mmCIF file of C-alpha atoms and ligand atoms in Angstrom:
data_model
loop_
_atom_site.group_PDB
_atom_site.id
_atom_site.type_symbol
_atom_site.label_atom_id
_atom_site.label_comp_id
_atom_site.label_asym_id
_atom_site.label_seq_id
_atom_site.Cartn_x
_atom_site.Cartn_y
_atom_site.Cartn_z
ATOM 1 C CA UNK F 1 -34.853 39.717 23.000
ATOM 2 C CA UNK F 2 -32.556 37.485 21.358
ATOM 3 C CA UNK F 3 -32.019 37.802 17.366
ATOM 4 C CA UNK F 4 -30.679 33.745 17.027
ATOM 5 C CA UNK F 5 -30.465 31.535 19.225
ATOM 6 C CA UNK F 6 -28.703 28.160 18.622
ATOM 7 C CA UNK F 7 -29.302 25.159 20.679
ATOM 8 C CA UNK F 8 -26.614 22.182 20.513
ATOM 9 C CA UNK F 9 -28.009 19.113 22.021
ATOM 10 C CA UNK F 10 -31.966 18.460 21.394
ATOM 11 C CA UNK F 11 -32.185 16.222 24.381
ATOM 12 C CA UNK F 12 -34.782 17.106 27.492
ATOM 13 C CA UNK F 13 -32.629 20.669 28.129
ATOM 14 C CA UNK F 14 -32.499 21.825 24.577
ATOM 15 C CA UNK F 15 -35.779 21.106 23.389
ATOM 16 C CA UNK F 16 -37.350 22.235 26.525
ATOM 17 C CA UNK F 17 -35.424 25.734 26.170
ATOM 18 C CA UNK F 18 -36.640 25.753 22.579
ATOM 19 C CA UNK F 19 -39.868 25.379 23.563
ATOM 20 C CA UNK F 20 -40.613 27.862 26.940
ATOM 21 C CA UNK F 21 -38.172 30.177 24.447
ATOM 22 C CA UNK F 22 -41.221 30.054 21.583
ATOM 23 C CA UNK F 23 -43.508 29.570 24.487
ATOM 24 C CA UNK F 24 -41.960 33.385 25.719
ATOM 25 C CA UNK F 25 -41.598 34.840 22.593
ATOM 26 C CA UNK F 26 -37.828 35.481 23.706
ATOM 27 C CA UNK F 27 -36.257 34.496 20.180
ATOM 28 C CA UNK F 28 -36.525 35.555 16.935
ATOM 29 C CA UNK F 29 -35.009 32.408 15.005
ATOM 30 C CA UNK F 30 -34.137 28.920 17.124
ATOM 31 C CA UNK F 31 -31.398 26.640 15.272
ATOM 32 C CA UNK F 32 -30.746 23.732 16.915
ATOM 33 C CA UNK F 33 -27.818 20.777 16.177
ATOM 34 C CA UNK F 34 -28.030 17.131 17.665
ATOM 35 C CA UNK F 35 -25.266 14.288 16.653
ATOM 36 C CA UNK F 36 -28.120 11.859 15.596
ATOM 37 C CA UNK F 37 -29.319 11.951 11.760
ATOM 38 C CA UNK F 38 -32.880 10.513 14.041
ATOM 39 C CA UNK F 39 -32.783 13.067 16.758
ATOM 40 C CA UNK F 40 -32.490 15.945 13.785
ATOM 41 C CA UNK F 41 -35.518 14.472 12.442
ATOM 42 C CA UNK F 42 -37.018 14.219 15.494
ATOM 43 C CA UNK F 43 -37.067 17.927 16.499
ATOM 44 C CA UNK F 44 -37.975 19.048 13.295
ATOM 45 C CA UNK F 45 -40.992 17.186 12.943
ATOM 46 C CA UNK F 46 -41.646 18.250 16.785
ATOM 47 C CA UNK F 47 -41.817 21.745 15.149
ATOM 48 C CA UNK F 48 -39.346 22.924 18.448
ATOM 49 C CA UNK F 49 -36.753 24.569 16.290
ATOM 50 C CA UNK F 50 -37.212 26.368 13.498
ATOM 51 C CA UNK F 51 -33.930 25.297 11.915
ATOM 52 C CA UNK F 52 -31.981 22.509 11.759
ATOM 53 C CA UNK F 53 -28.668 22.111 11.083
ATOM 54 C CA UNK F 54 -25.984 18.905 10.104
ATOM 55 C CA UNK F 55 -23.314 20.529 11.968
ATOM 56 C CA UNK F 56 -22.697 22.277 15.397
ATOM 57 C CA UNK F 57 -20.686 25.050 13.449
ATOM 58 C CA UNK F 58 -22.976 25.971 11.184
ATOM 59 C CA UNK F 59 -26.118 26.156 13.484
ATOM 60 C CA UNK F 60 -23.629 28.125 15.632
ATOM 61 C CA UNK F 61 -22.725 31.142 12.930
ATOM 62 C CA UNK F 62 -24.270 34.202 13.347
ATOM 63 C CA UNK F 63 -25.542 33.033 16.492
ATOM 64 C CA UNK F 64 -26.246 35.867 18.855
ATOM 65 C CA UNK F 65 -26.470 33.355 22.002
ATOM 66 C CA UNK F 66 -25.791 29.610 21.615
ATOM 67 C CA UNK F 67 -26.413 26.844 24.440
ATOM 68 C CA UNK F 68 -24.034 23.583 24.904
ATOM 69 C CA UNK F 69 -27.105 21.547 25.650
ATOM 70 C CA UNK F 70 -24.728 17.878 25.097
ATOM 71 C CA UNK F 71 -23.745 15.548 28.103
ATOM 72 C CA UNK F 72 -20.560 17.383 30.519
ATOM 73 C CA UNK F 73 -18.269 14.973 28.780
ATOM 74 C CA UNK F 74 -18.570 16.551 25.050
ATOM 75 C CA UNK F 75 -19.032 20.534 25.608
ATOM 76 C CA UNK F 76 -14.905 20.595 25.244
ATOM 77 C CA UNK F 77 -15.250 19.315 21.449
ATOM 78 C CA UNK F 78 -18.290 21.175 20.473
ATOM 79 C CA UNK F 79 -16.248 24.198 21.699
ATOM 80 C CA UNK F 80 -13.381 23.582 19.324
ATOM 81 C CA UNK F 81 -16.126 22.909 16.538
ATOM 82 C CA UNK F 82 -18.177 26.031 16.986
ATOM 83 C CA UNK F 83 -15.216 28.318 18.387
ATOM 84 C CA UNK F 84 -14.143 29.578 14.258
ATOM 85 C CA UNK F 85 -17.534 30.394 13.308
ATOM 86 C CA UNK F 86 -19.211 32.450 16.852
ATOM 87 C CA UNK F 87 -20.059 36.219 15.628
ATOM 88 C CA UNK F 88 -18.213 38.635 17.502
ATOM 89 C CA UNK F 89 -19.937 39.536 20.688
ATOM 90 C CA UNK F 90 -21.921 36.575 20.829
ATOM 91 C CA UNK F 91 -22.745 34.663 24.369
ATOM 92 C CA UNK F 92 -21.720 31.689 24.706
ATOM 93 C CA UNK F 93 -23.493 29.336 27.697
ATOM 94 C CA UNK F 94 -24.220 25.563 28.582
ATOM 95 C CA UNK F 95 -26.633 23.764 31.182
ATOM 96 C CA UNK F 96 -23.848 21.533 32.180
ATOM 97 C CA UNK F 97 -24.464 19.813 35.915
ATOM 98 C CA UNK F 98 -20.765 20.293 36.620
ATOM 99 C CA UNK F 99 -19.230 23.561 35.781
ATOM 100 C CA UNK F 100 -14.843 23.499 36.670
ATOM 101 C CA UNK F 101 -14.094 21.006 34.201
ATOM 102 C CA UNK F 102 -16.447 22.398 31.598
ATOM 103 C CA UNK F 103 -14.909 25.452 31.861
ATOM 104 C CA UNK F 104 -11.483 24.231 31.646
ATOM 105 C CA UNK F 105 -12.805 21.893 28.705
ATOM 106 C CA UNK F 106 -14.562 24.832 27.011
ATOM 107 C CA UNK F 107 -12.789 28.300 27.831
ATOM 108 C CA UNK F 108 -9.838 27.631 25.931
ATOM 109 C CA UNK F 109 -11.310 26.609 22.899
ATOM 110 C CA UNK F 110 -13.711 30.379 22.339
ATOM 111 C CA UNK F 111 -12.386 33.262 20.482
ATOM 112 C CA UNK F 112 -11.593 36.264 23.139
ATOM 113 C CA UNK F 113 -14.690 38.187 21.037
ATOM 114 C CA UNK F 114 -17.376 36.230 22.947
ATOM 115 C CA UNK F 115 -19.097 36.423 26.215
ATOM 116 C CA UNK F 116 -18.795 32.467 27.828
ATOM 117 C CA UNK F 117 -20.934 32.793 30.754
ATOM 118 C CA UNK F 118 -21.657 29.115 32.693
ATOM 119 C CA UNK F 119 -24.810 28.165 33.186
ATOM 120 C CA UNK F 120 -26.893 24.862 35.147
ATOM 121 C CA UNK F 121 -30.845 25.291 35.484
ATOM 122 C CA UNK F 122 -31.751 22.946 38.484
ATOM 123 C CA UNK F 123 -34.773 21.318 36.549
ATOM 124 C CA UNK F 124 -34.797 17.824 34.573
ATOM 125 C CA UNK F 125 -36.688 14.512 34.942
ATOM 126 C CA UNK F 126 -34.934 11.370 34.119
ATOM 127 C CA UNK F 127 -36.337 11.273 30.655
ATOM 128 C CA UNK F 128 -34.099 12.062 28.191
ATOM 129 C CA UNK F 129 -34.542 13.522 24.129
ATOM 130 C CA UNK F 130 -36.317 15.546 22.168
ATOM 131 C CA UNK F 131 -39.689 13.894 22.757
ATOM 132 C CA UNK F 132 -39.387 14.676 26.602
ATOM 133 C CA UNK F 133 -39.128 18.321 26.945
ATOM 134 C CA UNK F 134 -42.061 20.744 28.032
ATOM 135 C CA UNK F 135 -41.876 24.457 28.320
ATOM 136 C CA UNK F 136 -42.888 24.151 31.737
ATOM 137 C CA UNK F 137 -39.799 23.060 32.788
ATOM 138 C CA UNK F 138 -37.875 25.814 34.146
ATOM 139 C CA UNK F 139 -41.090 27.617 35.578
ATOM 140 C CA UNK F 140 -40.048 28.597 39.381
ATOM 141 C CA UNK F 141 -37.308 26.314 39.232
ATOM 142 C CA UNK F 142 -33.116 27.582 40.100
ATOM 143 C CA UNK F 143 -30.963 28.131 37.325
ATOM 144 C CA UNK F 144 -27.173 28.403 38.311
ATOM 145 C CA UNK F 145 -25.316 31.228 36.903
ATOM 146 C CA UNK F 146 -21.438 30.653 37.429
ATOM 147 C CA UNK F 147 -19.599 33.608 35.355
ATOM 148 C CA UNK F 148 -15.939 33.674 35.099
ATOM 149 C CA UNK F 149 -13.863 35.730 37.143
ATOM 150 C CA UNK F 150 -13.617 39.512 35.540
ATOM 151 C CA UNK F 151 -16.840 38.341 32.908
ATOM 152 C CA UNK F 152 -18.392 41.982 32.119
ATOM 153 C CA UNK F 153 -21.607 42.328 33.597
ATOM 154 C CA UNK F 154 -24.120 42.949 30.023
ATOM 155 C CA UNK F 155 -23.735 39.534 28.374
ATOM 156 C CA UNK F 156 -25.041 37.888 32.201
ATOM 157 C CA UNK F 157 -27.297 40.169 33.272
ATOM 158 C CA UNK F 158 -28.795 39.400 29.143
ATOM 159 C CA UNK F 159 -28.232 35.606 29.777
ATOM 160 C CA UNK F 160 -29.904 36.133 33.488
ATOM 161 C CA UNK F 161 -32.838 37.882 31.811
ATOM 162 C CA UNK F 162 -33.424 34.995 29.328
ATOM 163 C CA UNK F 163 -33.177 32.498 32.064
ATOM 164 C CA UNK F 164 -36.033 34.799 33.781
ATOM 165 C CA UNK F 165 -37.919 34.977 30.304
ATOM 166 C CA UNK F 166 -38.016 31.078 30.120
ATOM 167 C CA UNK F 167 -39.357 30.688 34.018
ATOM 168 C CA UNK F 168 -36.154 30.475 36.436
ATOM 169 C CA UNK F 169 -35.045 32.329 39.173
ATOM 170 C CA UNK F 170 -31.576 32.955 38.947
ATOM 171 C CA UNK F 171 -28.789 32.845 41.993
ATOM 172 C CA UNK F 172 -24.944 33.087 41.114
ATOM 173 C CA UNK F 173 -22.310 31.237 42.621
ATOM 174 C CA UNK F 174 -18.274 30.272 42.405
ATOM 175 C CA UNK F 175 -17.728 27.421 39.783
ATOM 176 C CA UNK F 176 -15.836 25.246 42.644
ATOM 177 C CA UNK F 177 -18.963 25.791 44.886
ATOM 178 C CA UNK F 178 -21.215 25.171 42.906
ATOM 179 C CA UNK F 179 -19.554 21.604 42.341
ATOM 180 C CA UNK F 180 -19.488 21.049 46.046
ATOM 181 C CA UNK F 181 -23.077 22.043 46.675
ATOM 182 C CA UNK F 182 -24.427 19.957 43.993
ATOM 183 C CA UNK F 183 -22.282 17.106 45.297
ATOM 184 C CA UNK F 184 -24.332 17.406 48.731
ATOM 185 C CA UNK F 185 -27.614 18.068 46.906
ATOM 186 C CA UNK F 186 -28.428 15.765 43.549
ATOM 187 C CA UNK F 187 -25.099 14.089 42.688
ATOM 188 C CA UNK F 188 -24.269 11.934 46.111
ATOM 189 C CA UNK F 189 -28.198 11.076 45.973
ATOM 190 C CA UNK F 190 -27.723 9.776 42.636
ATOM 191 C CA UNK F 191 -24.939 7.289 43.758
ATOM 192 C CA UNK F 192 -26.770 6.306 46.729
ATOM 193 C CA UNK F 193 -30.133 5.469 44.469
ATOM 194 C CA UNK F 194 -27.992 3.903 41.950
ATOM 195 C CA UNK F 195 -26.389 2.151 44.656
ATOM 196 C CA UNK F 196 -30.375 0.709 46.384
ATOM 197 C CA UNK F 197 -31.368 -0.566 43.409
ATOM 198 C CA UNK F 198 -28.393 -2.946 43.278
ATOM 199 C CA UNK F 199 -28.817 -4.104 45.856
ATOM 200 C CA UNK F 200 -32.164 -4.863 45.908
ATOM 201 C CA UNK F 201 -31.701 -6.269 42.192
ATOM 202 C CA UNK F 202 -29.361 -8.837 43.953
ATOM 203 C CA UNK F 203 -32.321 -9.233 46.577
ATOM 204 C CA UNK F 204 -34.836 -9.625 43.972
ATOM 205 C CA UNK F 205 -32.891 -12.931 43.154
ATOM 206 C CA UNK F 206 -33.282 -14.656 46.612
ATOM 207 C CA UNK F 207 -36.535 -13.183 46.821
ATOM 208 C CA UNK F 208 -38.465 -13.119 43.836
ATOM 209 C CA UNK F 209 -40.570 -10.639 42.755
ATOM 210 C CA UNK F 210 -41.722 -9.081 46.097
ATOM 211 C CA UNK F 211 -38.959 -6.172 45.636
ATOM 212 C CA UNK F 212 -41.596 -5.165 43.001
ATOM 213 C CA UNK F 213 -44.497 -5.635 44.470
ATOM 214 C CA UNK F 214 -44.018 -4.042 47.744
ATOM 215 C CA UNK F 215 -42.185 -1.126 46.190
ATOM 216 C CA UNK F 216 -43.030 1.294 48.408
ATOM 217 C CA UNK F 217 -42.576 5.224 47.749
ATOM 218 C CA UNK F 218 -38.950 5.362 49.178
ATOM 219 C CA UNK F 219 -37.523 2.538 46.642
ATOM 220 C CA UNK F 220 -39.929 3.483 43.985
ATOM 221 C CA UNK F 221 -38.262 6.786 44.272
ATOM 222 C CA UNK F 222 -34.775 5.814 44.069
ATOM 223 C CA UNK F 223 -35.934 3.368 41.099
ATOM 224 C CA UNK F 224 -37.118 6.756 39.738
ATOM 225 C CA UNK F 225 -33.686 8.560 40.184
ATOM 226 C CA UNK F 226 -31.300 5.501 38.956
ATOM 227 C CA UNK F 227 -33.398 5.493 35.408
ATOM 228 C CA UNK F 228 -32.023 9.126 34.935
ATOM 229 C CA UNK F 229 -29.551 8.975 31.606
ATOM 230 C CA UNK F 230 -26.297 6.569 32.097
ATOM 231 C CA UNK F 231 -24.147 9.183 29.815
ATOM 232 C CA UNK F 232 -25.172 11.782 31.696
ATOM 233 C CA UNK F 233 -24.809 10.745 34.721
ATOM 234 C CA UNK F 234 -21.463 9.057 33.788
ATOM 235 C CA UNK F 235 -20.504 12.050 32.918
ATOM 236 C CA UNK F 236 -20.909 14.052 36.183
ATOM 237 C CA UNK F 237 -18.885 11.694 38.081
ATOM 238 C CA UNK F 238 -16.135 11.699 36.000
ATOM 239 C CA UNK F 239 -16.050 15.338 35.854
ATOM 240 C CA UNK F 240 -17.289 16.373 39.170
ATOM 241 C CA UNK F 241 -14.848 13.667 41.066
ATOM 242 C CA UNK F 242 -13.709 15.234 43.789
ATOM 243 C CA UNK F 243 -16.354 16.731 45.668
ATOM 244 C CA UNK F 244 -18.198 13.530 44.813
ATOM 245 C CA UNK F 245 -15.823 12.181 47.000
ATOM 246 C CA UNK F 246 -15.981 13.951 49.327
ATOM 247 C CA UNK F 247 -19.320 13.887 50.027
ATOM 248 C CA UNK F 248 -19.024 10.811 49.612
ATOM 249 C CA UNK F 249 -16.593 10.241 52.770
ATOM 250 C CA UNK F 250 -18.656 12.546 55.120
ATOM 251 C CA UNK F 251 -21.676 10.147 54.324
ATOM 252 C CA UNK F 252 -19.906 7.009 54.779
ATOM 253 C CA UNK F 253 -18.858 8.366 58.037
ATOM 254 C CA UNK F 254 -22.470 9.351 58.767
ATOM 255 C CA UNK F 255 -23.420 6.291 58.185
ATOM 256 C CA UNK F 256 -21.299 4.117 60.448
ATOM 257 C CA UNK F 257 -22.183 5.869 63.527
ATOM 258 C CA UNK F 258 -25.911 4.745 62.219
ATOM 259 C CA UNK F 259 -25.315 1.603 61.709
ATOM 260 C CA UNK F 260 -22.891 1.555 65.056
ATOM 261 C CA UNK F 261 -26.029 3.192 66.989
ATOM 262 C CA UNK F 262 -28.772 0.139 65.423
ATOM 263 C CA UNK F 263 -26.258 -2.369 66.448
ATOM 264 C CA UNK F 264 -26.012 -1.022 70.136
ATOM 265 C CA UNK F 265 -29.852 -0.658 70.107
ATOM 266 C CA UNK F 266 -29.113 3.640 71.081
ATOM 267 C CA UNK F 267 -32.582 4.231 70.166
ATOM 268 C CA UNK F 268 -31.714 8.160 71.761
ATOM 269 C CA UNK F 269 -29.639 8.623 69.313
ATOM 270 C CA UNK F 270 -31.398 7.639 66.526
ATOM 271 C CA UNK F 271 -34.501 9.486 67.636
ATOM 272 C CA UNK F 272 -32.598 12.575 67.894
ATOM 273 C CA UNK F 273 -30.751 12.288 64.294
ATOM 274 C CA UNK F 274 -34.168 11.139 62.573
ATOM 275 C CA UNK F 275 -36.039 14.279 64.273
ATOM 276 C CA UNK F 276 -32.977 16.745 63.082
ATOM 277 C CA UNK F 277 -33.289 15.543 59.717
ATOM 278 C CA UNK F 278 -37.188 15.896 60.117
ATOM 279 C CA UNK F 279 -36.633 19.791 60.628
ATOM 280 C CA UNK F 280 -34.127 20.287 57.881
ATOM 281 C CA UNK F 281 -36.992 18.665 55.524
ATOM 282 C CA UNK F 282 -39.757 21.407 57.211
ATOM 283 C CA UNK F 283 -37.557 23.897 56.074
ATOM 284 C CA UNK F 284 -37.170 22.679 52.805
ATOM 285 C CA UNK F 285 -41.229 23.143 52.576
ATOM 286 C CA UNK F 286 -40.575 26.529 53.971
ATOM 287 C CA UNK F 287 -38.260 28.066 51.577
ATOM 288 C CA UNK F 288 -41.202 26.530 49.138
ATOM 289 C CA UNK F 289 -38.347 23.991 47.387
ATOM 290 C CA UNK F 290 -41.057 21.362 47.939
ATOM 291 C CA UNK F 291 -43.976 20.290 48.862
ATOM 292 C CA UNK F 292 -46.292 18.253 51.900
ATOM 293 C CA UNK F 293 -47.604 16.531 48.631
ATOM 294 C CA UNK F 294 -47.529 12.906 49.276
ATOM 295 C CA UNK F 295 -45.853 12.455 45.384
ATOM 296 C CA UNK F 296 -42.980 14.901 47.093
ATOM 297 C CA UNK F 297 -44.255 17.713 44.805
ATOM 298 C CA UNK F 298 -43.820 16.355 41.850
ATOM 299 C CA UNK F 299 -46.651 16.516 39.335
ATOM 300 C CA UNK F 300 -48.165 13.278 38.760
ATOM 301 C CA UNK F 301 -45.964 10.320 38.286
ATOM 302 C CA UNK F 302 -43.367 11.420 35.499
ATOM 303 C CA UNK F 303 -42.896 15.288 37.025
ATOM 304 C CA UNK F 304 -39.876 17.452 37.621
ATOM 305 C CA UNK F 305 -37.168 15.978 40.150
ATOM 306 C CA UNK F 306 -35.859 19.831 41.634
ATOM 307 C CA UNK F 307 -32.804 17.995 42.504
ATOM 308 C CA UNK F 308 -31.799 17.487 39.210
HETATM 309 P P1 NAP W 401 -30.511 14.167 26.869
HETATM 310 O O1 NAP W 401 -32.095 14.652 26.945
HETATM 311 O O2 NAP W 401 -29.621 12.679 26.423
HETATM 312 O O3 NAP W 401 -29.912 14.914 25.277
HETATM 313 C C1 NAP W 401 -28.812 15.262 24.979
HETATM 314 C C2 NAP W 401 -28.515 15.900 23.926
HETATM 315 O O4 NAP W 401 -27.334 15.763 23.242
HETATM 316 C C3 NAP W 401 -28.642 14.596 22.291
HETATM 317 O O5 NAP W 401 -29.904 15.369 21.430
HETATM 318 C C4 NAP W 401 -28.012 14.388 21.691
HETATM 319 O O6 NAP W 401 -27.804 14.261 20.251
HETATM 320 C C5 NAP W 401 -26.835 15.348 21.974
HETATM 321 N N1 NAP W 401 -25.369 15.154 21.507
HETATM 322 C C6 NAP W 401 -24.447 14.247 22.565
HETATM 323 N N2 NAP W 401 -23.628 13.948 21.879
HETATM 324 C C7 NAP W 401 -23.172 15.561 21.402
HETATM 325 C C8 NAP W 401 -22.745 15.777 20.281
HETATM 326 N N3 NAP W 401 -20.806 15.190 20.494
HETATM 327 N N4 NAP W 401 -22.598 16.728 19.208
HETATM 328 C C9 NAP W 401 -23.902 17.183 19.393
HETATM 329 N N5 NAP W 401 -24.728 16.965 20.285
HETATM 330 C C10 NAP W 401 -24.864 15.986 20.816
HETATM 331 O O7 NAP W 401 -29.893 14.963 28.151
HETATM 332 P P2 NAP W 401 -30.171 16.296 28.556
HETATM 333 O O8 NAP W 401 -31.027 15.202 29.880
HETATM 334 O O9 NAP W 401 -30.404 16.861 27.965
HETATM 335 O O10 NAP W 401 -28.996 16.979 29.079
HETATM 336 C C11 NAP W 401 -27.894 17.795 29.001
HETATM 337 C C12 NAP W 401 -26.984 18.336 29.454
HETATM 338 O O11 NAP W 401 -27.790 18.865 30.475
HETATM 339 C C13 NAP W 401 -25.709 17.058 30.353
HETATM 340 O O12 NAP W 401 -25.044 18.504 30.383
HETATM 341 C C14 NAP W 401 -26.662 17.271 31.834
HETATM 342 O O13 NAP W 401 -25.609 17.872 32.152
HETATM 343 C C15 NAP W 401 -27.301 18.760 31.872
HETATM 344 N N6 NAP W 401 -28.519 18.491 32.792
HETATM 345 C C16 NAP W 401 -29.600 17.489 32.847
HETATM 346 C C17 NAP W 401 -30.556 17.916 33.561
HETATM 347 C C18 NAP W 401 -31.502 16.292 33.481
HETATM 348 O O14 NAP W 401 -32.333 16.417 34.692
HETATM 349 N N7 NAP W 401 -31.653 15.859 32.607
HETATM 350 C C19 NAP W 401 -30.599 18.540 34.494
HETATM 351 C C20 NAP W 401 -29.620 20.084 34.877
HETATM 352 C C21 NAP W 401 -28.502 20.136 33.342
HETATM 353 P P3 NAP W 401 -28.557 11.897 19.981
HETATM 354 O O15 NAP W 401 -29.911 12.499 20.422
HETATM 355 O O16 NAP W 401 -28.375 12.813 18.712
HETATM 356 O O17 NAP W 401 -27.600 11.218 20.564
#
């Protein structure tokens, strides 16, 4: 379907795209590039790319589809490097977890003769690097396309078909709406997990190993989320600042109301609140976004996080 596919960034997401594209026979040739020689060598050894290049421009030259699979904060610089090497008619896409700032960083560097179609697969794990990718990562997961206003329909359809070939389900959104939705479903939950693990870490110094020893599912899940890649998440918060702060403000207001109810012994308020949140959980299961299994639907302990 794609004669030449190029992946810039060969970590969890880039290597999973390569593996899934090979599984589905979606690309004639797959070329790749990563920043360090160590990752490039590992990619060659693992064999998910046909060719690994020393520079992003060399990898992208002549490609029909180029996907930026690097941290959000470097997408602009990578676009500036590959821009002059791109073939007319090529589709340039990305997998960044933030859209508005990424589009502003990337679009000015791309020539008019290529099609820029931003995308974000809602699939991931807390692991990074080329060894952590796997072909099934996108199976049954959403991939959100955020085409720019006035974008040609054909390249958007082609990218949609490519992601469907990788196993994903597709939705489309305005970039700003994407950033708000992801702030609620992924970015602020990560802030909360990072904070909770920080709080427990301070407490652990008081209570010795008890926090780890009696770590129940709730806290264990926080630690798993808080183990996510520091570079990726630093860039997410720096680039989705407004939506994250908006949702964090709302979160803080709710937290104060719960705090007050606990202080005042307002059991009715707490019971009503928790009954409502339980209904939301039921709705997520009914929508097929998770299962009622005790492991929260992840496959084994190292499986997918549907929220990233
Ligand atoms: P990752 O496993 O850490 O891989 C990042 C890759 O980018 C590495 O191969 C790295 O190369 C390369 N890279 C970094 N800076 C570069 C540069 N300046 N030029 C060329 N290559 C560069 O990260 P990931 O989890 O795949 O995340 C990549 C993107 O996917 C991010 O934008 C993130 O927002 C998005 N995303 C992540 C998830 C998730 O759950 N992880 C989910 C959806 C979307 P080296 O190894 O040589 O440093």
